[in-house]
Amino acid sequence: MSATDEAPDEALEQAGETAESESEDEVEMDVLDVFWLAGEGCDGCSISVLGATNPGVEDLLTGSVPHLPRLDLHHPVLAFEWGDDYLEALHEAARGERDPYAVVVEGSVPNERLIAGDGAEDGSWVALGEDEDGNEMRMVDWLDELAPGAAVTIAIGTCATWGGVPAAQGNVTDAMGTMDYLGRDYRSVLGLPVVNVPGCAPVGDNFIETVAHLLLYAQDMGPLPELDELGRPKWLFGETVHRNCERGSYYEEGVFAEEYGSEKCLVELGCWGPVVKCNMVSRRNLDGVGGCMNVGGKCIGCTMPGFPDKFTPFFKTPPGTLVSSTGSRILGSVVRRLRNITTENQDREVRWDESMGLEERAYQWMLKRGSNYDKDRGTDRGKGRGD
């Protein structure tokens, strides 16, 4: 294992240059094997992917998306094969007989070195099947075997990207993210670092869209997807929740919710949206519906590397909120009054503000209507005067 606590180096941020320099490894493909490795997790990421719609996972599995290869998914739960038939595909990939292929990791990676010994009799945290000699194959063994030869390795969900809940303080497995396990300097066959799509659970369309971009790049039909310094797709995780939140305008005017169910800003109830990188509020959760803040919830930072330890307790106001919310209240009270004045002015027709006044103009209009459209009749009379 190459777990490390050091900050990501600049080489990761320049993964595009590395990948482009290895473009000779790009090959056309009709079918791409995808080996889904399950670590310590709840399978929620799999459920999210099954709910994706743009495109749907079934479109990728049937090869219905133009210019993209058909995916042959080897998932421990969704696969048609089982037992030895299921494991045979993994063994073939490990022997180099399934090139090209991709690896997807769901769930955090446990530290198997914590268990004494190196044999099946000593047990394991997470295992899947046996090797060709009958020895237990742990999840980390499959990752060690498959990651070096993978066209791309994708970590889906916060557990697989940063460790997530299984890596929270007090865990006994020393769980970690895929990048921490493989090392910051890991590069796939295409010259890419571990591609991270975080979230607990992530937006399914975020994952499918990332896969589609990577497949187009592998086919030499699209540019290299731009990743940030932590391997996240920049176009998906480049903005904070707050910048796209429907409640953001309330923050600007210094108006905050005092209880759940309010339409106002939730920062003072414990929302971390101003500092969390996530597109949930703009893309929504499933098929354009839902999303934490859109349905009354607050952001608890589930896409961030510090989740959950740095964001708990979830119902506590984030540090710095007192300063920022007080500033918003002071400035917002002025801005709100000025906007109310402008709104009141703009909420009137121009003719209402003319000197004659609304009531007088309405009276003159009635006179004209009653005179068979004789524009001159009645214009010299005032309200209440006889003929």
PDB file of N, CA and C in Angstrom, residues 348-366 383:
ATOM      1  N   ARG A 348     -45.556  49.783 -11.166  1.00  0.00           N
ATOM      2  CA  ARG A 348     -46.617  50.714 -11.553  1.00  0.00           C
ATOM      3  C   ARG A 348     -46.507  51.031 -13.044  1.00  0.00           C
ATOM      4  N   GLU A 349     -47.672  51.187 -13.701  1.00  0.00           N
ATOM      5  CA  GLU A 349     -47.669  51.647 -15.077  1.00  0.00           C
ATOM      6  C   GLU A 349     -47.274  53.119 -15.123  1.00  0.00           C
ATOM      7  N   VAL A 350     -46.720  53.533 -16.247  1.00  0.00           N
ATOM      8  CA  VAL A 350     -46.289  54.924 -16.392  1.00  0.00           C
ATOM      9  C   VAL A 350     -47.463  55.888 -16.256  1.00  0.00           C
ATOM     10  N   ARG A 351     -48.609  55.537 -16.834  1.00  0.00           N
ATOM     11  CA  ARG A 351     -49.760  56.437 -16.812  1.00  0.00           C
ATOM     12  C   ARG A 351     -50.292  56.646 -15.398  1.00  0.00           C
ATOM     13  N   TRP A 352     -50.011  55.670 -14.496  1.00  0.00           N
ATOM     14  CA  TRP A 352     -50.470  55.832 -13.126  1.00  0.00           C
ATOM     15  C   TRP A 352     -49.738  56.970 -12.413  1.00  0.00           C
ATOM     16  N   ASP A 353     -48.560  57.260 -12.896  1.00  0.00           N
ATOM     17  CA  ASP A 353     -47.754  58.278 -12.234  1.00  0.00           C
ATOM     18  C   ASP A 353     -47.920  59.671 -12.842  1.00  0.00           C
ATOM     19  N   GLU A 354     -48.777  59.813 -13.873  1.00  0.00           N
ATOM     20  CA  GLU A 354     -49.001  61.117 -14.475  1.00  0.00           C
ATOM     21  C   GLU A 354     -49.817  62.002 -13.532  1.00  0.00           C
ATOM     22  N   SER A 355     -49.779  63.328 -13.750  1.00  0.00           N
ATOM     23  CA  SER A 355     -50.362  64.299 -12.817  1.00  0.00           C
ATOM     24  C   SER A 355     -51.864  64.132 -12.634  1.00  0.00           C
ATOM     25  N   MET A 356     -52.595  63.701 -13.686  1.00  0.00           N
ATOM     26  CA  MET A 356     -54.037  63.580 -13.589  1.00  0.00           C
ATOM     27  C   MET A 356     -54.440  62.560 -12.530  1.00  0.00           C
ATOM     28  N   GLY A 357     -53.623  61.554 -12.323  1.00  0.00           N
ATOM     29  CA  GLY A 357     -53.939  60.562 -11.318  1.00  0.00           C
ATOM     30  C   GLY A 357     -54.768  59.422 -11.876  1.00  0.00           C
ATOM     31  N   LEU A 358     -54.733  58.330 -11.242  1.00  0.00           N
ATOM     32  CA  LEU A 358     -55.423  57.129 -11.715  1.00  0.00           C
ATOM     33  C   LEU A 358     -56.941  57.308 -11.716  1.00  0.00           C
ATOM     34  N   GLU A 359     -57.498  57.843 -10.657  1.00  0.00           N
ATOM     35  CA  GLU A 359     -58.949  57.963 -10.548  1.00  0.00           C
ATOM     36  C   GLU A 359     -59.513  58.892 -11.628  1.00  0.00           C
ATOM     37  N   GLU A 360     -58.838  60.016 -11.844  1.00  0.00           N
ATOM     38  CA  GLU A 360     -59.319  60.971 -12.838  1.00  0.00           C
ATOM     39  C   GLU A 360     -59.219  60.392 -14.247  1.00  0.00           C
ATOM     40  N   ARG A 361     -58.123  59.693 -14.522  1.00  0.00           N
ATOM     41  CA  ARG A 361     -57.956  59.109 -15.850  1.00  0.00           C
ATOM     42  C   ARG A 361     -58.996  58.036 -16.100  1.00  0.00           C
ATOM     43  N   ALA A 362     -59.348  57.268 -15.081  1.00  0.00           N
ATOM     44  CA  ALA A 362     -60.378  56.249 -15.242  1.00  0.00           C
ATOM     45  C   ALA A 362     -61.730  56.907 -15.542  1.00  0.00           C
ATOM     46  N   TYR A 363     -62.025  58.052 -14.880  1.00  0.00           N
ATOM     47  CA  TYR A 363     -63.288  58.770 -15.112  1.00  0.00           C
ATOM     48  C   TYR A 363     -63.357  59.281 -16.542  1.00  0.00           C
ATOM     49  N   GLN A 364     -62.262  59.862 -17.025  1.00  0.00           N
ATOM     50  CA  GLN A 364     -62.238  60.378 -18.386  1.00  0.00           C
ATOM     51  C   GLN A 364     -62.398  59.253 -19.400  1.00  0.00           C
ATOM     52  N   TRP A 365     -61.831  58.108 -19.084  1.00  0.00           N
ATOM     53  CA  TRP A 365     -61.937  56.958 -20.008  1.00  0.00           C
ATOM     54  C   TRP A 365     -63.394  56.506 -20.109  1.00  0.00           C
ATOM     55  N   MET A 366     -64.114  56.503 -18.983  1.00  0.00           N
ATOM     56  CA  MET A 366     -65.515  56.086 -19.004  1.00  0.00           C
ATOM     57  C   MET A 366     -66.362  57.058 -19.795  1.00  0.00           C
ATOM     58  N   LYS A 383     -64.891  65.745 -12.641  1.00  0.00           N
ATOM     59  CA  LYS A 383     -65.671  64.694 -12.005  1.00  0.00           C
ATOM     60  C   LYS A 383     -66.850  65.299 -11.232  1.00  0.00           C
TER      61      LYS A 383
END
